[in-house]
Each structure stands twice: as structure tokens, then as C-alpha cells.
């Protein structure tokens, strides 16, 4: 975004959109110098592994930056360096806009057979994975939980990025943060078609001038490191009224379907 009205520093989402899924804090802002719908969140720096690490995380006065934290909780960054971690430490961390969008079409014909493929790719785009907010934190108890919580931090299982399980969450691990922001680059086989054109020697015997048989598949597979349902889902908006401001938030919208088609083109 290059310009806003002089009396406007940023554009956020109205509460009717922010409060969806009981999520009462905005996760994105549109501001000058940043792409539309950039994620505006706390920066996380991994998990606290011990009480000693929590005690050593202090400001210049020796005060604990996260006094309510316990081992296994998320460590948040004092971005502005004022010695307090609060809303002033939220920062722009990623955005849903891809740096590169690509497409590749391939086609091969051999005798009476033909095959065509279309690959789609996006690189450099991020997704705010709201399914983690719902599925990995127990203070959102009304929702089913993700299988990923099996990998949550425990004293006997510390080699993980998923915070400890807690009902009261005194450290407010669930707050909007870079914990939810993930690279959503992907390459997808968008379409593949394999066909066969019957030779004239066969057609003349059955009374056709042309006969073409094909099988086609769409969205056959996707190569991505994104752990959510679909990396492309994040490019859709939950709100029809604010779709440009709300892109990149994955609320578990139903993904693109994989379809298979068997077809026959014939002429007499």
C-alpha cells in the first residue's frame, strides 16, 4: 500500500469480522509501506525450556518480561525494547501476497495419444493458520482438537514447537503471534488430461468421422510445506465485504476439490 488519507494510519477489520470464531483480536492491518492484509502480530521466539530461562528473560531493570510464563510456554519478543511486552510490540510479520506466481503448461503427442499438464505455483506468500488457534489451545475448548497436540511440549518431550497444553493459559500463548504465520508456497498439478484419438481405419468401420476418448483430473496433488488444509485456501477471504483486508487467514474453509472426468468427443 502506497498511500492513505492523512488522518488514517492503517486500516483494520471491523469487530464483526474480527470476532468470528471467538477470535477477539485483529491479526492483520493494511498500512503504508506494507502489502494489503499484512499480518500484524507479536513476534515469538520459540518456547521456554526451563524456569531458569524464564528468570533470565528480563528487562534493563531486572524485571521479568513474562512473569506468568512456565516451561513450555511461548517466548515473545520485546520488539520496541521498552522493557514491557504489550500491544506496542506487535509488528508486521508476513503477508498473504505471493512474491512470485507461476504457471507451466506441458503437452506431448505420440501417435494417437496426447497428454497435457498444467502446473500452478505460488512462492513467498504466508498464511495465518487459524486452525492452529482452534485446534491446539484448550482455552478454545468448544472446538475439536488437532492431532498435532500429541506433539505438544512436555517435560519429557521438549523437542517441539507446539506449546504445553493448558486450560487457563496464564502466559496468553494464544495471543495473535508469528506462531500462526507459516510459509504457504506451493506447486500444484492443477490439471492433467490424457487422450486417445481413434484412427480413421477404425472410425470408417463404426460410422464416425472423429472419436476422442480422454480422462482428466484437476488438483491432483500439491507440493507444499504448509501444514494446514490447503495453502491456496488462505488466499480466500472469510468476509465478502472485506475480502481484500482479510486474505491469508485460514479458518478451515473447505479446500479445492480433486475431480476426475472421463469424456468422449464424437462426431458423425
Short mmCIF file of C-alpha atoms in Angstrom, two decimals:
data_model
loop_
_atom_site.label_atom_id
_atom_site.label_comp_id
_atom_site.label_asym_id
_atom_site.label_seq_id
_atom_site.Cartn_x
_atom_site.Cartn_y
_atom_site.Cartn_z
CA UNK A 1 0.00 0.00 0.00
CA UNK A 2 1.43 3.38 -1.00
CA UNK A 3 -0.99 5.94 0.40
CA UNK A 4 -3.82 6.50 2.92
CA UNK A 5 -5.76 9.59 3.95
CA UNK A 6 -3.68 11.91 6.12
CA UNK A 7 -5.73 11.17 9.25
CA UNK A 8 -5.57 7.38 8.78
CA UNK A 9 -2.50 5.43 9.91
CA UNK A 10 -3.82 2.00 8.99
CA UNK A 11 -6.98 0.11 8.02
CA UNK A 12 -8.07 -2.70 10.31
CA UNK A 13 -11.04 -5.04 10.24
CA UNK A 14 -14.35 -4.20 11.96
CA UNK A 15 -15.29 -6.15 15.07
CA UNK A 16 -17.94 -8.17 13.22
CA UNK A 17 -15.14 -9.80 11.23
CA UNK A 18 -12.53 -9.93 13.98
CA UNK A 19 -14.89 -11.71 16.39
CA UNK A 20 -15.54 -14.65 14.09
CA UNK A 21 -14.67 -17.99 15.73
CA UNK A 22 -14.45 -16.17 19.11
CA UNK A 23 -11.22 -14.54 17.98
CA UNK A 24 -11.42 -11.07 19.51
CA UNK A 25 -8.13 -9.58 18.31
CA UNK A 26 -7.26 -8.44 14.81
CA UNK A 27 -4.49 -10.35 13.08
CA UNK A 28 -3.88 -8.13 10.06
CA UNK A 29 -3.59 -4.49 9.12
CA UNK A 30 -3.24 -2.57 5.89
CA UNK A 31 -0.73 0.26 6.25
CA UNK A 32 1.51 2.36 4.03
CA UNK A 33 4.70 0.53 3.17
CA UNK A 34 3.20 -2.93 3.66
CA UNK A 35 1.10 -5.21 1.44
CA UNK A 36 -2.65 -5.13 1.97
CA UNK A 37 -3.73 -7.51 4.73
CA UNK A 38 -0.25 -7.92 6.25
CA UNK A 39 -0.19 -9.88 9.49
CA UNK A 40 0.24 -7.60 12.50
CA UNK A 41 1.15 -9.74 15.48
CA UNK A 42 3.53 -10.40 18.36
CA UNK A 43 6.84 -11.98 17.40
CA UNK A 44 7.52 -15.31 19.07
CA UNK A 45 10.98 -16.70 19.74
CA UNK A 46 10.35 -20.37 20.43
CA UNK A 47 9.40 -21.99 23.73
CA UNK A 48 10.79 -21.54 27.22
CA UNK A 49 12.57 -24.75 28.13
CA UNK A 50 13.23 -24.15 31.83
CA UNK A 51 12.46 -21.95 34.85
CA UNK A 52 15.99 -20.58 34.59
CA UNK A 53 15.36 -19.37 31.06
CA UNK A 54 12.21 -17.56 32.23
CA UNK A 55 14.09 -15.92 35.14
CA UNK A 56 16.85 -14.77 32.78
CA UNK A 57 14.41 -13.15 30.37
CA UNK A 58 14.36 -9.68 31.95
CA UNK A 59 14.41 -6.00 31.05
CA UNK A 60 17.12 -3.48 31.89
CA UNK A 61 15.69 -3.16 35.43
CA UNK A 62 15.94 -6.88 36.04
CA UNK A 63 12.14 -7.33 35.89
CA UNK A 64 10.72 -10.47 34.32
CA UNK A 65 9.38 -9.82 30.83
CA UNK A 66 6.95 -12.75 31.10
CA UNK A 67 6.32 -13.31 34.82
CA UNK A 68 3.38 -15.67 34.23
CA UNK A 69 5.27 -17.98 31.89
CA UNK A 70 6.05 -21.61 32.63
CA UNK A 71 8.35 -24.04 30.81
CA UNK A 72 6.70 -24.96 27.54
CA UNK A 73 5.10 -21.54 27.06
CA UNK A 74 5.79 -19.29 24.08
CA UNK A 75 8.54 -16.69 24.43
CA UNK A 76 7.53 -13.31 22.97
CA UNK A 77 9.86 -10.58 21.76
CA UNK A 78 10.04 -7.08 23.26
CA UNK A 79 10.15 -5.54 19.78
CA UNK A 80 10.30 -1.87 20.80
CA UNK A 81 12.72 -2.51 23.67
CA UNK A 82 10.72 -0.61 26.30
CA UNK A 83 11.04 -3.42 28.85
CA UNK A 84 7.38 -4.45 28.68
CA UNK A 85 5.70 -6.90 26.35
CA UNK A 86 2.34 -5.43 25.38
CA UNK A 87 0.33 -4.39 22.35
CA UNK A 88 3.04 -1.90 21.34
CA UNK A 89 5.29 -4.85 20.47
CA UNK A 90 3.07 -6.10 17.68
CA UNK A 91 4.79 -5.94 14.32
CA UNK A 92 4.20 -6.72 10.66
CA UNK A 93 5.17 -10.36 10.13
CA UNK A 94 4.49 -11.73 6.67
CA UNK A 95 1.62 -11.24 4.26
CA UNK A 96 -0.62 -13.34 2.01
CA UNK A 97 0.63 -11.83 -1.25
CA UNK A 98 2.95 -14.13 -3.24
CA UNK A 99 6.28 -12.76 -4.44
CA UNK A 100 6.10 -15.00 -7.50
CA UNK A 101 3.13 -16.57 -9.26
CA UNK A 102 3.92 -19.12 -11.93
CA UNK A 103 2.23 -21.41 -14.39
CA UNK A 104 3.62 -24.12 -16.62
CA UNK A 105 1.82 -25.91 -19.42
CA UNK A 106 3.26 -29.05 -20.99
CA UNK A 107 1.93 -31.09 -23.87
CA UNK A 108 3.09 -34.23 -25.64
CA UNK A 109 1.60 -36.13 -28.58
CA UNK A 110 2.71 -39.61 -29.57
CA UNK A 111 0.92 -41.35 -32.42
CA UNK A 112 -2.75 -41.27 -31.39
CA UNK A 113 -2.11 -40.44 -27.74
CA UNK A 114 -1.78 -36.99 -26.22
CA UNK A 115 -1.13 -35.70 -22.72
CA UNK A 116 -1.33 -32.17 -21.36
CA UNK A 117 -0.40 -30.88 -17.90
CA UNK A 118 -0.85 -27.53 -16.21
CA UNK A 119 1.17 -26.72 -13.08
CA UNK A 120 0.40 -23.74 -10.85
CA UNK A 121 2.85 -22.29 -8.33
CA UNK A 122 3.00 -19.51 -5.74
CA UNK A 123 6.07 -18.58 -3.74
CA UNK A 124 6.73 -16.14 -0.92
CA UNK A 125 3.17 -16.00 0.42
CA UNK A 126 2.27 -16.65 4.07
CA UNK A 127 -0.88 -17.91 5.74
CA UNK A 128 -2.19 -17.11 9.21
CA UNK A 129 -3.27 -20.59 10.33
CA UNK A 130 -6.41 -20.03 12.40
CA UNK A 131 -6.91 -23.80 12.54
CA UNK A 132 -3.95 -23.90 14.96
CA UNK A 133 -5.70 -21.30 17.15
CA UNK A 134 -8.76 -23.55 17.30
CA UNK A 135 -7.07 -26.94 17.34
CA UNK A 136 -4.01 -26.51 19.56
CA UNK A 137 -5.21 -24.44 22.53
CA UNK A 138 -7.59 -25.75 25.18
CA UNK A 139 -8.98 -22.36 26.20
CA UNK A 140 -10.83 -22.74 22.90
CA UNK A 141 -12.43 -25.88 24.35
CA UNK A 142 -15.64 -25.81 22.28
CA UNK A 143 -13.76 -26.96 19.18
CA UNK A 144 -12.29 -30.32 18.26
CA UNK A 145 -8.54 -30.52 18.70
CA UNK A 146 -5.87 -31.19 16.11
CA UNK A 147 -3.84 -34.37 16.14
CA UNK A 148 -0.81 -32.07 16.35
CA UNK A 149 -1.37 -31.61 20.10
CA UNK A 150 0.11 -35.08 20.56
CA UNK A 151 3.39 -33.32 19.85
CA UNK A 152 2.86 -30.58 22.48
CA UNK A 153 5.67 -29.67 24.89
CA UNK A 154 6.05 -31.87 27.96
CA UNK A 155 8.94 -32.17 30.42
CA UNK A 156 9.81 -35.47 28.77
CA UNK A 157 9.22 -34.12 25.25
CA UNK A 158 10.88 -30.75 24.69
CA UNK A 159 11.98 -31.04 21.06
CA UNK A 160 8.82 -29.46 19.64
CA UNK A 161 7.43 -26.10 18.54
CA UNK A 162 3.92 -26.67 19.97
CA UNK A 163 3.45 -25.09 23.43
CA UNK A 164 2.38 -27.02 26.50
CA UNK A 165 -1.31 -27.80 26.94
CA UNK A 166 -3.09 -25.64 29.50
CA UNK A 167 -6.70 -24.70 30.23
CA UNK A 168 -6.06 -21.30 31.83
CA UNK A 169 -3.13 -20.12 29.67
CA UNK A 170 -1.68 -17.51 32.10
CA UNK A 171 1.04 -16.61 29.58
CA UNK A 172 -1.59 -15.90 26.90
CA UNK A 173 0.11 -18.21 24.43
CA UNK A 174 -2.99 -17.98 22.27
CA UNK A 175 -2.49 -14.27 21.50
CA UNK A 176 -2.02 -13.34 17.80
CA UNK A 177 1.61 -14.00 17.02
CA UNK A 178 4.03 -15.23 14.41
CA UNK A 179 3.40 -18.72 15.84
CA UNK A 180 0.43 -18.89 13.44
CA UNK A 181 2.21 -17.41 10.42
CA UNK A 182 3.54 -20.05 8.03
CA UNK A 183 5.09 -20.10 4.61
CA UNK A 184 2.40 -21.26 2.18
CA UNK A 185 4.42 -21.57 -1.02
CA UNK A 186 3.22 -24.42 -3.17
CA UNK A 187 3.30 -26.13 -6.54
CA UNK A 188 0.09 -27.82 -7.66
CA UNK A 189 -0.73 -30.05 -10.60
CA UNK A 190 -3.84 -28.10 -11.49
CA UNK A 191 -4.91 -30.14 -14.48
CA UNK A 192 -3.84 -33.25 -16.36
CA UNK A 193 -5.54 -34.77 -19.39
CA UNK A 194 -4.67 -37.96 -21.26
CA UNK A 195 -6.47 -38.61 -24.52
CA UNK A 196 -6.65 -41.04 -27.40
CA UNK A 197 -7.82 -40.22 -30.94
CA UNK A 198 -9.19 -43.27 -32.72
CA UNK A 199 -7.57 -43.86 -36.15
CA UNK A 200 -9.56 -43.38 -39.33
CA UNK A 201 -9.28 -47.06 -40.14
CA UNK A 202 -11.37 -47.84 -37.05
CA UNK A 203 -13.75 -44.92 -37.47
CA UNK A 204 -14.69 -45.89 -41.02
CA UNK A 205 -15.94 -49.25 -39.74
CA UNK A 206 -18.16 -47.82 -37.00
CA UNK A 207 -19.54 -44.80 -38.84
CA UNK A 208 -17.77 -41.96 -37.02
CA UNK A 209 -15.76 -39.16 -38.57
CA UNK A 210 -13.98 -38.42 -35.31
CA UNK A 211 -13.79 -40.12 -31.91
CA UNK A 212 -11.71 -38.87 -28.99
CA UNK A 213 -11.58 -40.54 -25.58
CA UNK A 214 -9.96 -38.79 -22.61
CA UNK A 215 -9.55 -38.90 -18.86
CA UNK A 216 -8.90 -35.71 -16.93
CA UNK A 217 -8.04 -34.84 -13.31
CA UNK A 218 -7.91 -31.46 -11.54
CA UNK A 219 -5.99 -30.57 -8.37
CA UNK A 220 -4.36 -33.98 -8.44
CA UNK A 221 -1.56 -33.21 -5.98
CA UNK A 222 0.09 -30.29 -4.18
CA UNK A 223 3.70 -29.94 -3.06
CA UNK A 224 3.95 -27.62 -0.05
CA UNK A 225 5.41 -27.32 3.42
CA UNK A 226 2.22 -25.78 4.81
CA UNK A 227 0.66 -27.99 7.50
CA UNK A 228 -2.90 -26.68 7.11
CA UNK A 229 -5.68 -27.96 4.91
CA UNK A 230 -4.76 -26.14 1.72
CA UNK A 231 -2.15 -23.41 1.09
CA UNK A 232 -4.38 -21.80 -1.52
CA UNK A 233 -7.32 -21.57 0.88
CA UNK A 234 -5.51 -18.73 2.64
CA UNK A 235 -5.91 -16.53 -0.45
CA UNK A 236 -9.66 -16.59 0.02
CA UNK A 237 -11.45 -14.22 2.38
CA UNK A 238 -13.82 -15.15 5.17
CA UNK A 239 -15.75 -11.93 4.66
CA UNK A 240 -17.34 -10.95 1.36
CA UNK A 241 -17.44 -7.29 2.48
CA UNK A 242 -13.75 -7.04 3.45
CA UNK A 243 -12.14 -9.65 1.23
CA UNK A 244 -9.10 -7.51 0.34
CA UNK A 245 -8.31 -6.87 4.02
CA UNK A 246 -8.91 -10.40 5.27
CA UNK A 247 -6.92 -12.53 2.86
CA UNK A 248 -4.50 -15.14 4.09
CA UNK A 249 -6.36 -16.14 7.26
CA UNK A 250 -7.02 -19.88 7.09
CA UNK A 251 -10.20 -20.56 9.06
CA UNK A 252 -10.56 -24.08 7.70
CA UNK A 253 -12.55 -23.10 4.63
CA UNK A 254 -13.30 -26.22 2.56
CA UNK A 255 -10.33 -26.83 0.25
CA UNK A 256 -10.37 -27.13 -3.51
CA UNK A 257 -11.79 -30.49 -4.50
CA UNK A 258 -9.98 -33.11 -6.54
CA UNK A 259 -12.08 -34.16 -9.53
CA UNK A 260 -11.81 -36.88 -12.16
CA UNK A 261 -13.58 -36.79 -15.52
CA UNK A 262 -13.99 -39.41 -18.21
CA UNK A 263 -15.07 -37.93 -21.52
CA UNK A 264 -15.83 -38.88 -25.08
CA UNK A 265 -15.99 -36.46 -28.03
CA UNK A 266 -17.62 -37.89 -31.12
CA UNK A 267 -18.74 -36.58 -34.49
CA UNK A 268 -20.50 -38.35 -37.35
#
